[in-house]
Short mmCIF file of C-alpha atoms in Angstrom, two decimals:
data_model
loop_
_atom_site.label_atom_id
_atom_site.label_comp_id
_atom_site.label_asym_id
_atom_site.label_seq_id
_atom_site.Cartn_x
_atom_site.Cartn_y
_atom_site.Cartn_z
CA UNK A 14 0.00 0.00 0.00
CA UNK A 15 1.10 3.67 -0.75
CA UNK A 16 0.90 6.18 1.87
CA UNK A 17 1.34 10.20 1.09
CA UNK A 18 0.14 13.12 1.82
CA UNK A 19 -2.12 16.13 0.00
CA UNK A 20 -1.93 19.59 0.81
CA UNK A 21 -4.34 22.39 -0.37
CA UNK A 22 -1.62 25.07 0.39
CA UNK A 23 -4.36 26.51 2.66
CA UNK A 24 -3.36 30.29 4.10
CA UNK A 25 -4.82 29.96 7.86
CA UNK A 26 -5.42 33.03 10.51
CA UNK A 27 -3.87 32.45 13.84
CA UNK A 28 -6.57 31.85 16.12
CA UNK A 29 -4.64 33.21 19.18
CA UNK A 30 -3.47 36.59 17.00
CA UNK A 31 -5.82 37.17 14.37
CA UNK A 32 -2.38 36.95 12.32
CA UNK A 33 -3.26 35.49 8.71
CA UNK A 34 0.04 33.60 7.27
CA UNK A 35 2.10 35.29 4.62
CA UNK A 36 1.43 33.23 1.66
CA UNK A 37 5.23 33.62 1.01
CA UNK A 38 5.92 31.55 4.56
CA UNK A 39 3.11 29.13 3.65
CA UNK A 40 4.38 28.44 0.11
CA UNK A 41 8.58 27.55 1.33
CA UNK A 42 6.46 25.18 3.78
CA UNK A 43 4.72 23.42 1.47
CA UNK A 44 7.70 22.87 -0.11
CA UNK A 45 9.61 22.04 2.88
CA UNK A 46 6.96 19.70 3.65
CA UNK A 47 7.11 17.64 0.08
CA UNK A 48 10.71 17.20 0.40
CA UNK A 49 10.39 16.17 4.32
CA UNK A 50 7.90 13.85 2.70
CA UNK A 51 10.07 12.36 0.07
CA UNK A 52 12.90 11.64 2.99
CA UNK A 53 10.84 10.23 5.52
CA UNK A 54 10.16 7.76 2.55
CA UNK A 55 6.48 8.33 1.81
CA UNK A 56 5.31 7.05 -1.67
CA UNK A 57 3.10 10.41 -2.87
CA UNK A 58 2.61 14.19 -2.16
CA UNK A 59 -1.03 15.37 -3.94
CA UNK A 60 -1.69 19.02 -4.90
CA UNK A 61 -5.11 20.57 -4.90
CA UNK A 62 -6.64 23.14 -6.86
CA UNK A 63 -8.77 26.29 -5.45
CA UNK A 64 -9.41 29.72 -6.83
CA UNK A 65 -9.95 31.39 -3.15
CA UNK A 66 -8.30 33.84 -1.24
CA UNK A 67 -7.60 31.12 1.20
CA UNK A 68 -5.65 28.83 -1.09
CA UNK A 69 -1.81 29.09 -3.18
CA UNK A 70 -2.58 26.11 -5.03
CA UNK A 71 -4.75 27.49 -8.13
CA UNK A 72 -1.17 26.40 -10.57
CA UNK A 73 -0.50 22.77 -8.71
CA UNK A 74 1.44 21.78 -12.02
CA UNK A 75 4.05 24.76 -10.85
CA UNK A 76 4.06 23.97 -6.88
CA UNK A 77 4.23 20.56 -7.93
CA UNK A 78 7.49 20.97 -10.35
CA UNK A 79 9.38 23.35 -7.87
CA UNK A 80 8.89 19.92 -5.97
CA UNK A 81 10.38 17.83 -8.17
CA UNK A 82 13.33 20.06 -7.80
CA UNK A 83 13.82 19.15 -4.58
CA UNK A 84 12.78 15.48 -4.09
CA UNK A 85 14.00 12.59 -5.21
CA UNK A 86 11.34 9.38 -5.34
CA UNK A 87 8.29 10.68 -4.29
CA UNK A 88 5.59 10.31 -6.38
CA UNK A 89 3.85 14.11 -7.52
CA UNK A 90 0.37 14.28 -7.94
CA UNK A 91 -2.69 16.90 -8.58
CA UNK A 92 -5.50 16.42 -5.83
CA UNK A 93 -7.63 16.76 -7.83
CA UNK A 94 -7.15 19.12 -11.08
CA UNK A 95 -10.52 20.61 -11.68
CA UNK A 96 -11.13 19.00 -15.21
CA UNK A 97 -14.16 20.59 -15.88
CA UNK A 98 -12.76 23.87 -15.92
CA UNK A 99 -9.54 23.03 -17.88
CA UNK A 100 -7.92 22.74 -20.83
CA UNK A 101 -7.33 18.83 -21.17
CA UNK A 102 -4.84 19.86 -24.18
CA UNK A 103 -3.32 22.06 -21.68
CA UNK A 104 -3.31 20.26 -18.57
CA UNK A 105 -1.92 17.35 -20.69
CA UNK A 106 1.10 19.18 -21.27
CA UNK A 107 1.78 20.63 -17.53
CA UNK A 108 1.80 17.21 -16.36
CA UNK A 109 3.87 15.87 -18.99
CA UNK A 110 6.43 18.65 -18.36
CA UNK A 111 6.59 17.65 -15.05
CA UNK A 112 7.23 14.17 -15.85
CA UNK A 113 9.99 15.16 -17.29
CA UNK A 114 11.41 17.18 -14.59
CA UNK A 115 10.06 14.52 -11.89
CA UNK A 116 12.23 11.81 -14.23
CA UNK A 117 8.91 9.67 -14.43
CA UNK A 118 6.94 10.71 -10.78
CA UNK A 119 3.97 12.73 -11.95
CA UNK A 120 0.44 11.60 -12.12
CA UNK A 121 -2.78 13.29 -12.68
CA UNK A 122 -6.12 13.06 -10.02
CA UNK A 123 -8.91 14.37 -12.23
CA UNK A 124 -12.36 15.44 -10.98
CA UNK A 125 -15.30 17.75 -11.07
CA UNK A 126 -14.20 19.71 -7.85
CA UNK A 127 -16.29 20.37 -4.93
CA UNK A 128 -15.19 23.63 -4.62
CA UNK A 129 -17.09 25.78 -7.90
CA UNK A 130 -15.22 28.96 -8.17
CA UNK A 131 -13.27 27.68 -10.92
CA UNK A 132 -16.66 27.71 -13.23
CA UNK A 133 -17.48 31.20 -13.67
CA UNK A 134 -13.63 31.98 -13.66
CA UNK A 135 -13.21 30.70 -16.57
CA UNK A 136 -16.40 31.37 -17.88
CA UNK A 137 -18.10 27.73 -17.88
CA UNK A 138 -22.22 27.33 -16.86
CA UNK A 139 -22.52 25.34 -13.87
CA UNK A 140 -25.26 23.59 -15.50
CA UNK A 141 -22.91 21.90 -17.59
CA UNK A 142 -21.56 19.98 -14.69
CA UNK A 143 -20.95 16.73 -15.43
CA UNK A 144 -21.51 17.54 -19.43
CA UNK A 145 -17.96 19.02 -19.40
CA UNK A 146 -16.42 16.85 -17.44
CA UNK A 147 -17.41 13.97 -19.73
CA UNK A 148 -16.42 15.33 -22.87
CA UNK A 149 -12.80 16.88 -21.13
CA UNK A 150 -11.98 13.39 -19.77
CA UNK A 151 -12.44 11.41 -23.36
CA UNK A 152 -10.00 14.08 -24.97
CA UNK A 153 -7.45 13.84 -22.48
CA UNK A 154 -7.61 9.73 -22.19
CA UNK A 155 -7.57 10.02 -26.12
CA UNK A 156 -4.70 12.68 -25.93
CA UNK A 157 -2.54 10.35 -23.45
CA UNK A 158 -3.06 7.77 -25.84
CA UNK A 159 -1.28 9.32 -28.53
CA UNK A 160 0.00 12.77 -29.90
CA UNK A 161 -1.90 13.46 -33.08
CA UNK A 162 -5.82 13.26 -33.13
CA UNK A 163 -8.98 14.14 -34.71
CA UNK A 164 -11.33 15.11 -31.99
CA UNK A 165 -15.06 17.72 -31.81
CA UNK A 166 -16.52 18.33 -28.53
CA UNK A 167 -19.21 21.29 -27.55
CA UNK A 168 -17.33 23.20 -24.85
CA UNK A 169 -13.35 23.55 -27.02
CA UNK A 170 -12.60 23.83 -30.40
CA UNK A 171 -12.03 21.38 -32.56
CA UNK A 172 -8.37 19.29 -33.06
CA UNK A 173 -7.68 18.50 -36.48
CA UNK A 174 -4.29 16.18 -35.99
CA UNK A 175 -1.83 19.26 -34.58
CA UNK A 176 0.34 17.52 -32.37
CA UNK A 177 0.15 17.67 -28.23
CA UNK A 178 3.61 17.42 -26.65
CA UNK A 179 5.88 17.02 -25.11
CA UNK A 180 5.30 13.35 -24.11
CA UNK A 181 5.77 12.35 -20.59
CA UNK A 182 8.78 10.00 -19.72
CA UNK A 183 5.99 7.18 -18.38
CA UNK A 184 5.17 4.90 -21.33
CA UNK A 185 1.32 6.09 -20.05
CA UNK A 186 0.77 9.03 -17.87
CA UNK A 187 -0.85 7.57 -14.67
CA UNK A 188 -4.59 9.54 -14.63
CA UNK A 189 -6.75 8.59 -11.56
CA UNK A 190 -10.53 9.69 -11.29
CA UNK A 191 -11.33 11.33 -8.37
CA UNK A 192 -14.96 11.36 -7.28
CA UNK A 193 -16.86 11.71 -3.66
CA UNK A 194 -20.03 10.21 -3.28
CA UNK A 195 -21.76 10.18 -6.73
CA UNK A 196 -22.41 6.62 -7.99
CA UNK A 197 -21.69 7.20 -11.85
CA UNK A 198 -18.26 8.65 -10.67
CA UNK A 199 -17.59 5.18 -9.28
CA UNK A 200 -19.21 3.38 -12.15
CA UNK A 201 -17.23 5.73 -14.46
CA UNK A 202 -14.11 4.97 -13.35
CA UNK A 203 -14.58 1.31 -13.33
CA UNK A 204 -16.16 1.33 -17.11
CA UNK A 205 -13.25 3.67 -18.17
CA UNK A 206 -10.55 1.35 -16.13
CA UNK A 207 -9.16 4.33 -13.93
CA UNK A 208 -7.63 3.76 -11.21
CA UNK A 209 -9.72 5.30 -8.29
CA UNK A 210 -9.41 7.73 -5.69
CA UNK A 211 -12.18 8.18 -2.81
CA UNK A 212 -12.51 11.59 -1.07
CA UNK A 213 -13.51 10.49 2.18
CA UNK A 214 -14.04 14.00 4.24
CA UNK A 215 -16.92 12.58 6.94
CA UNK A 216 -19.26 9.95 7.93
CA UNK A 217 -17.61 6.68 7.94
CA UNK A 218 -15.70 4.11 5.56
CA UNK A 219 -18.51 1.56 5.77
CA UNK A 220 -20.89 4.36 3.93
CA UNK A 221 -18.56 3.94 0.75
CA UNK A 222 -17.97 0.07 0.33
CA UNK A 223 -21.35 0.46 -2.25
CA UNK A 224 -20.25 2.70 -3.74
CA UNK A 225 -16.38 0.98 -4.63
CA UNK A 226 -18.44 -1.85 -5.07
CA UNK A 227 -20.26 -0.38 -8.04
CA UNK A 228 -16.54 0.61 -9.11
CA UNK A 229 -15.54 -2.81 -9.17
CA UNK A 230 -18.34 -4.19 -10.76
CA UNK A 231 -18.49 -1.92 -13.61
CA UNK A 232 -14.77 -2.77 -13.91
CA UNK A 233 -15.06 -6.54 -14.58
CA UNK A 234 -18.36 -5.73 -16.73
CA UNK A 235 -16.01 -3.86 -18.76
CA UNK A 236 -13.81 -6.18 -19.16
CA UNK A 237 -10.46 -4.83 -17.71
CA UNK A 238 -8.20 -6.86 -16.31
CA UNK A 239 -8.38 -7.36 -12.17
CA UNK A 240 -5.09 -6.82 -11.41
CA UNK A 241 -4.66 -3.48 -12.92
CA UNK A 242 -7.63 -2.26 -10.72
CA UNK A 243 -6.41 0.34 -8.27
CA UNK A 244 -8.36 2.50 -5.37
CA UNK A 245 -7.29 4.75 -3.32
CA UNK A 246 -8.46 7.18 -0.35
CA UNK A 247 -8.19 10.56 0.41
CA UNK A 248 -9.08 11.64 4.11
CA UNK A 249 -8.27 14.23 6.78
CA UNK A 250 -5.46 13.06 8.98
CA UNK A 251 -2.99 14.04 11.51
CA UNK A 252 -0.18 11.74 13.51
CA UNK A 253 0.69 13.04 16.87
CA UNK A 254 3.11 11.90 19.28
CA UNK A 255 -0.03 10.72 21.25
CA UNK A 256 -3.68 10.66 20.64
CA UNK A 257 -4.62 13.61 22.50
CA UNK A 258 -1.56 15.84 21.31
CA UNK A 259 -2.95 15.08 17.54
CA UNK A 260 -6.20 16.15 18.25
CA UNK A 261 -5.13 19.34 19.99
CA UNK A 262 -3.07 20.50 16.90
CA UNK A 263 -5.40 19.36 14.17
CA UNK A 264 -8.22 20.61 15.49
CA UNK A 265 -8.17 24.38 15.26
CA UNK A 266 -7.39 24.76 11.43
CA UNK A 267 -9.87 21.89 10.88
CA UNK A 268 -12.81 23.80 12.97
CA UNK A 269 -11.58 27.14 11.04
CA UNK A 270 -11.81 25.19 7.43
CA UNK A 271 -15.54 24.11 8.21
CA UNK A 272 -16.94 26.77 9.41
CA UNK A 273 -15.94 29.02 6.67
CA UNK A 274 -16.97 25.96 4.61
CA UNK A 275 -20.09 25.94 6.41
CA UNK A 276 -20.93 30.06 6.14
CA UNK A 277 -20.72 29.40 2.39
CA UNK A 278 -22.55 26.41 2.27
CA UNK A 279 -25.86 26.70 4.35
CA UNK A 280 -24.21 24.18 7.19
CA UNK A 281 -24.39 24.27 10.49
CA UNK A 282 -21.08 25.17 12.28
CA UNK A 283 -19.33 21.92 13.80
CA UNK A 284 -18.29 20.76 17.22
CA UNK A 285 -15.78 19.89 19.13
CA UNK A 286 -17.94 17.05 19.40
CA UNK A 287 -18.44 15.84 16.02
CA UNK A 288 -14.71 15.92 15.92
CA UNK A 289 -13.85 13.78 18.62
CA UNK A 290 -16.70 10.98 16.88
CA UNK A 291 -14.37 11.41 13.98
CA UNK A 292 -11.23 11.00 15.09
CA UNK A 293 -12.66 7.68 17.16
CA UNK A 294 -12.95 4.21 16.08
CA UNK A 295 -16.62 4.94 13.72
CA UNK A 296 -15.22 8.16 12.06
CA UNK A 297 -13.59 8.47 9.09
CA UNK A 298 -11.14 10.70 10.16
CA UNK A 299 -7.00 9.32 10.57
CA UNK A 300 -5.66 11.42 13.33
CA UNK A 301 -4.34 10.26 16.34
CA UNK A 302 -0.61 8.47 17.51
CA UNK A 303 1.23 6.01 15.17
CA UNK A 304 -0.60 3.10 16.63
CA UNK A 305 -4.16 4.69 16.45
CA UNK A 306 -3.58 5.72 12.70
CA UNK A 307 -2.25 2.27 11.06
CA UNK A 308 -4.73 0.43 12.82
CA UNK A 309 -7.23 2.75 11.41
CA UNK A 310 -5.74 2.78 7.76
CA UNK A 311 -6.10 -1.08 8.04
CA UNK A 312 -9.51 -1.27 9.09
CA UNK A 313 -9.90 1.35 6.16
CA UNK A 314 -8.07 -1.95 4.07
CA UNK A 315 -10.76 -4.13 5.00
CA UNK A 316 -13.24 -2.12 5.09
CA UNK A 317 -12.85 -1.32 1.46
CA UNK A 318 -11.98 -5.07 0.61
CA UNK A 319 -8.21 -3.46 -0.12
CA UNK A 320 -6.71 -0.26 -1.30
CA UNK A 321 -3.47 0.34 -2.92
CA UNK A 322 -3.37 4.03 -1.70
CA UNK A 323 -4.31 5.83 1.29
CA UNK A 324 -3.50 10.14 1.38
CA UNK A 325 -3.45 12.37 4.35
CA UNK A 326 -5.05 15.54 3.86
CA UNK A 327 -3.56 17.79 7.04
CA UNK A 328 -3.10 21.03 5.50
CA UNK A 329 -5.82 22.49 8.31
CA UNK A 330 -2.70 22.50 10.75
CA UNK A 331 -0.15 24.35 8.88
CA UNK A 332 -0.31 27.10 11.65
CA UNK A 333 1.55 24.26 14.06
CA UNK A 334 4.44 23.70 11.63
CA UNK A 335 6.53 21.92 13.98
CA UNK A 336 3.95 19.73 14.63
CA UNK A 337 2.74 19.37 10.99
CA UNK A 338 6.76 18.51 10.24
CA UNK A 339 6.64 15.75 12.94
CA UNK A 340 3.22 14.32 11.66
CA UNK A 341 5.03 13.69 8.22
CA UNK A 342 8.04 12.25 10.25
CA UNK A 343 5.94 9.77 12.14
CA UNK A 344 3.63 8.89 8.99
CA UNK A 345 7.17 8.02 7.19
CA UNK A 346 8.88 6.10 10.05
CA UNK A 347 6.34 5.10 12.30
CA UNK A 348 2.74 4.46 10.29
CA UNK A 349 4.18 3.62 7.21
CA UNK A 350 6.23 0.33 8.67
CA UNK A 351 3.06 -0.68 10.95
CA UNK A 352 0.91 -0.76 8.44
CA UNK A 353 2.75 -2.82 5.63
CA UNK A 354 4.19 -4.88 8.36
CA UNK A 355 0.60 -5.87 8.88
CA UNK A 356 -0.17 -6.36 5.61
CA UNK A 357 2.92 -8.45 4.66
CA UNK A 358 1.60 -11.08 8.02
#
């Protein structure tokens, strides 16, 4: 199983001061965090993609190649790139760039996006949801596939055979769908023969083994090969030297995160409460000390029926970057060797 981290490059205000980050500060620590990453010996560091005034990560393709720069084996991911809203042509290219730069590490997580600001940006009709998201993935599966096509869609003009390079350095671009809790995502994925990758932000794992079940089953009613079927999940975790001591720094730039999440969205502000049910044994959140956290990402294993990748989302406590440096450290040297221990018994 891979283990990694994603990072939304999130600019957080000091609840103590009032102080909001300098996005120059926050930006050398994402960095700083990849490359801690890549020593530690964790297999992949995932970039987001927001247009807010909260975020640094509307370019992942750039964070992600100054990281390349400064890593050596870790694998470099988007988390997710906002397909919809993109140039497949374009987005194509990035990634293949940074293939090259990465010597063979870069991947692509496409998806729809939760977030929506990217829509209007760039002047696409939220209506068209899931109508440009359809016709962008085809192009840039058909693109991967090789250089010079003929393609028509409704939402980009027309390619007529011009060429799309440069080529990555992988024989075939790794492109994973990312969905949430749609059930044509999953089914998708497994008709297209995409590897998967789960956001898993709340409730529990149990509430998704339908859903990767429809994955699956579309997959063999396709016709793909088994053993090239990969899924992976994407939740909100923390490693602390204890249980208690993760909670305590994880907390206050998760609570921050949801209830500005919440003032946009019609929710109700959350608890201190509903956080402690998700960091225990029913929630679907992986924060806690070394222990708690592999035995949660293996009951996330079976759960599931097996995944080949699990990713940490703990960007909400970049404010405690000593602590967020020593959550990496223990994921790397202390989760990391539980878990396949386990799985190798």
């Amino acid at each position: 199983m891979e283990i990694g981290i994603d990072s939304f490059a999130m600019l957080l205000t000091d609840p103590a001061t009032g102080r909001l980050q300098s996005a120059i500060d926050r930006m050398e620590s994402v960095l700083e965090e990849v490359e801690l990453a890549d020593q530690v010996g964790l297999d992949v560091f995932g970039m987001g993609e927001h247009h807010r005034e909260n975020a640094l990560d509307s370019a992942p393709a750039v964070i992600l190649a100054a990281a390349a720069a400064r890593t050596k084996s870790i694998r470099l991911t988007s988390a997710v790139a906002v397909l919809s809203a993109a140039d497949p042509v374009r987005l194509f290219q990035e990634f293949a760039t940074l293939d090259l730069i990465s010597r063979g590490r870069a991947e692509i997580v496409v998806g729809r996006g939760s977030s929506v600001e990217a829509y209007p940006l760039f002047g696409f009709d939220l209506r068209d949801y899931d109508a440009l998201f359809v016709e962008k993935l085809d192009l840039l599966l058909k693109i991967r596939e090789q250089p010079n096509i003929k393609w028509q869609g409704r939402f980009r003009p027309a390619i007529n055979g011009e060429g799309v390079f440069p080529r990555p350095h992988q024989p075939t671009l790794p492109i994973w769908l990312g969905v949430g809790g749609t059930p044509e995502s999953f089914v998708r994925a497994g008709t297209l023969g995409l590897p998967l990758m789960v956001a898993i932000i709340g409730g529990s794992f149990e509430r998704f083994l339908p859903l990767v079940d429809l994955y699956r089953r579309a997959w063999l009613a396709a016709g793909h090969p088994v053993e090239n079927q990969r899924i992976g999940v994407h939740a909100l975790g923390f490693v602390g030297q204890t249980d208690a001591a993760a909670r305590e720094a994880f907390f206050p730039g998760w609570f921050q995160m949801f209830t500005d999440a919440g003032r946009e969205r019609g929710w109700p502000p959350p608890t201190r409460a509903q956080f402690e049910h998700m960091c225990g044994p029913g929630g679907a959140f992986l924060v806690g000390g070394p222990q708690t956290v592999a035995a949660k990402i293996l009951h996330v294993n079976r759960t599931l029926g097996g995944i080949a990748r699990v990713t940490f989302q703990m960007s909400t406590a970049a404010l405690e970057a000593k602590a967020m440096r020593r959550s990496i450290e223990l994921l790397g040297t202390d989760v990391s060797p539980l878990v396949r221990g386990e799985l190798r018994n």
